[in-house]
Coordinates of C-alpha atoms in Angstrom, one line a residue:
Y1 CA 16.0 -162.1 117.0
F2 CA 16.0 -159.2 118.8
D3 CA 12.9 -156.8 119.9
Q4 CA 12.7 -152.9 118.9
T5 CA 14.8 -152.0 122.2
G6 CA 17.3 -154.3 121.2
S7 CA 16.6 -157.0 123.9
P8 CA 17.4 -160.4 123.0
L9 CA 14.3 -162.7 121.9
F10 CA 15.9 -165.9 120.8
S11 CA 18.5 -167.3 118.4
V12 CA 18.4 -170.2 116.3
V13 CA 21.6 -172.4 114.4
E14 CA 20.1 -173.6 111.2
S15 CA 21.7 -175.7 108.6
I16 CA 20.8 -175.1 104.9
A17 CA 21.9 -177.4 102.1
A18 CA 24.0 -175.6 99.3
Q19 CA 21.4 -174.2 97.2
G20 CA 18.9 -174.9 99.8
R21 CA 16.5 -172.5 101.2
S22 CA 14.8 -171.8 104.8
D23 CA 11.7 -169.7 105.8
R24 CA 11.8 -168.1 108.9
Q25 CA 8.6 -166.3 110.4
A26 CA 9.5 -162.9 111.6
G27 CA 6.3 -160.6 112.2
H28 CA 3.0 -161.2 113.9
E29 CA 4.4 -164.2 116.3
I30 CA 8.1 -162.7 116.6
P31 CA 8.3 -160.2 117.9
G32 CA 4.7 -160.2 118.2
K33 CA 1.8 -158.2 116.6
D34 CA 2.1 -154.5 116.0
R35 CA 5.7 -154.7 117.4
V36 CA 8.9 -154.4 115.4
G37 CA 12.5 -155.8 115.8
L38 CA 15.9 -156.7 114.2
I39 CA 17.1 -160.0 112.7
V40 CA 20.4 -160.6 112.7
V41 CA 22.1 -163.3 109.9
T42 CA 25.6 -164.3 111.0
P43 CA 26.9 -167.4 108.6
L44 CA 29.1 -169.7 110.7
D45 CA 31.0 -170.1 107.5
A46 CA 32.0 -166.8 106.5
K47 CA 32.9 -168.3 103.0
S48 CA 29.6 -169.5 101.9
P49 CA 27.7 -167.1 100.1
Y50 CA 24.0 -166.6 101.3
L51 CA 21.0 -164.3 100.5
A52 CA 18.4 -163.2 103.0
H53 CA 15.2 -161.4 102.5
N54 CA 12.7 -159.9 104.5
T55 CA 9.2 -159.8 103.2
R56 CA 6.6 -157.4 104.6
Y57 CA 2.5 -158.5 104.3
G58 CA -0.1 -156.4 104.0
Y59 CA -3.5 -157.5 105.0
G60 CA -7.1 -155.8 103.9
N61 CA -8.5 -156.4 107.5
L62 CA -7.9 -155.9 111.2
A63 CA -8.6 -159.5 111.5
G64 CA -5.4 -160.2 109.3
S65 CA -7.1 -162.7 107.2
S66 CA -7.3 -160.6 104.0
F67 CA -4.1 -160.9 102.3
D68 CA -3.4 -158.0 99.9
F69 CA 0.1 -157.7 99.2
A70 CA 4.1 -158.7 100.1
F71 CA 6.8 -156.5 100.0
P72 CA 10.2 -157.6 99.4
L73 CA 13.1 -155.9 101.4
L74 CA 16.9 -157.3 100.9
T75 CA 18.9 -157.6 103.9
R76 CA 21.7 -155.6 104.1
A77 CA 24.4 -155.1 106.6
G78 CA 25.3 -152.3 108.8
T79 CA 27.1 -149.2 107.4
G80 CA 29.4 -146.2 108.6
R81 CA 28.5 -144.3 105.4
P82 CA 25.9 -141.7 105.0
I83 CA 22.7 -142.9 103.9
A84 CA 19.9 -140.9 101.8
V85 CA 16.3 -141.8 101.8
P86 CA 13.4 -140.6 100.1
I87 CA 10.7 -139.1 102.3
T88 CA 6.8 -138.1 101.2
S89 CA 3.6 -136.9 102.7
T90 CA 1.7 -137.2 99.1
L91 CA -1.4 -139.2 98.8
S92 CA -1.8 -138.3 102.8
A93 CA 0.6 -141.2 103.5
G94 CA 2.6 -141.7 106.8
N95 CA 6.1 -142.3 106.0
W96 CA 8.5 -143.4 108.4
V97 CA 12.2 -143.7 108.5
E98 CA 13.6 -146.8 110.2
L99 CA 17.3 -147.0 111.4
S100 CA 18.4 -150.0 113.0
N101 CA 21.9 -150.6 115.0
T102 CA 23.3 -153.7 113.5
L103 CA 26.2 -153.9 116.1
A104 CA 26.3 -156.1 119.3
V105 CA 27.3 -152.6 121.2
P106 CA 25.4 -149.0 121.2
T107 CA 26.3 -146.7 118.6
S108 CA 24.9 -143.1 117.3
G109 CA 24.4 -141.1 114.2
N110 CA 22.6 -138.0 113.0
I111 CA 19.3 -137.7 111.0
K112 CA 19.3 -134.3 108.8
F113 CA 15.5 -134.1 107.2
Y114 CA 15.0 -131.9 104.0
A115 CA 12.6 -130.7 101.9
S116 CA 12.9 -131.3 98.1
N117 CA 13.7 -127.4 97.8
G118 CA 16.7 -128.0 100.1
E119 CA 15.1 -126.7 103.3
L120 CA 16.2 -128.2 106.6
L121 CA 13.3 -129.2 108.4
G122 CA 14.9 -130.8 111.2
T123 CA 17.7 -132.6 112.6
E124 CA 17.9 -135.6 115.1
F125 CA 20.5 -136.7 117.1
V126 CA 20.2 -140.6 117.6
A127 CA 21.6 -143.1 120.4
L128 CA 20.9 -146.7 119.7
N129 CA 21.7 -149.7 122.0
A130 CA 23.0 -152.8 120.7
H131 CA 20.6 -154.1 117.9
E132 CA 17.8 -151.0 118.9
Q133 CA 15.5 -150.0 116.1
R134 CA 13.9 -146.5 115.8
H135 CA 11.3 -145.3 113.5
F136 CA 10.9 -141.3 112.9
D137 CA 7.8 -140.1 111.5
A138 CA 9.1 -138.1 108.0
S139 CA 5.6 -137.4 106.6
G140 CA 4.6 -135.4 110.1
L141 CA 8.2 -132.8 109.7
L142 CA 7.2 -132.6 105.8
G143 CA 3.8 -131.4 106.1
P144 CA 1.1 -131.9 103.3
N145 CA 1.8 -133.1 100.1
R146 CA 5.6 -132.8 99.9
T147 CA 8.8 -134.4 99.3
G148 CA 12.0 -134.6 100.6
F149 CA 15.1 -137.0 101.8
A150 CA 16.5 -137.7 104.9
L151 CA 20.1 -138.1 105.1
V152 CA 21.5 -140.7 107.6
L153 CA 25.0 -140.0 109.2
P154 CA 25.9 -143.2 111.0
T155 CA 29.1 -142.1 113.5
A156 CA 30.5 -145.7 113.5
P157 CA 31.6 -148.2 110.6
N158 CA 29.3 -150.9 110.0
S159 CA 26.8 -149.8 112.7
I160 CA 23.7 -148.8 110.9
I161 CA 20.5 -149.8 108.3
A162 CA 17.9 -147.4 107.3
Q163 CA 15.1 -147.3 105.2
S164 CA 12.2 -145.2 104.4
M165 CA 8.6 -147.0 104.4
V166 CA 5.5 -145.2 102.9
Y167 CA 2.3 -146.6 104.1
V168 CA -1.1 -145.5 102.3
R169 CA -4.0 -146.2 104.7
D170 CA -7.7 -146.8 104.5
P171 CA -9.3 -143.5 106.1
L172 CA -12.2 -145.2 107.6
N173 CA -10.7 -148.2 109.2
G174 CA -7.0 -147.9 109.1
S175 CA -6.0 -150.6 107.3
V176 CA -3.2 -150.5 104.8
L177 CA -4.2 -149.8 101.5
A178 CA -0.7 -149.8 99.6
M179 CA 3.2 -149.9 101.0
Y180 CA 6.1 -148.9 99.1
G181 CA 9.9 -148.3 100.7

C-alpha cells in the first residue's frame, strides 16, 4: 500500500486458497478519508493466475452512512504503450485523469489533452516518483459542455496505468450523485 506521493504505508503477505477470495480494505481507513493511493499486488508464485478488482464506493451524504453505488475497476499492470482515455465536461461533471507509476523506481511521461475536434488543449510532462499517483483536471481544460480525449505517453516499459474518472456532484452539498470511468 502506497499513499499518493508513493510513500509506503505497509505491506501484507496473504495466502489465498485455490479458487479462493480475499477482500482488502483500501479506502477510508487506508490511505484515509479524502486521500488516494496505489496498491501493488505481486503474486509470490508467478505461475498462479489471479484476478484483482478495485471497487470505488459512493455515499449520498458527507457522513458516509448512505451507500449509493459501487464502481468496479479491473486492476492491470503498468504499460509503456500510449494510453488514450476519453474526457468530458458535460453534465457539469468533474473529470480527472489519474496516472500511477507502478514501478519501484521513478519514471515519466507526457499527457496531451485534446478536444473532440482535434484541438490540442494542453500538454503536461509528468515526472512520477516510485509508486506515485497524480490527478489532472481534464474538465477544467475542456471548458463547459465539451468532450475530448487525453493521450498518455509513458517513457518506460511497464511503468504507468491511467484512467479517466468522471464525477457528477450535487451542486448544493457536493456529494457524488454518479460516477463513471
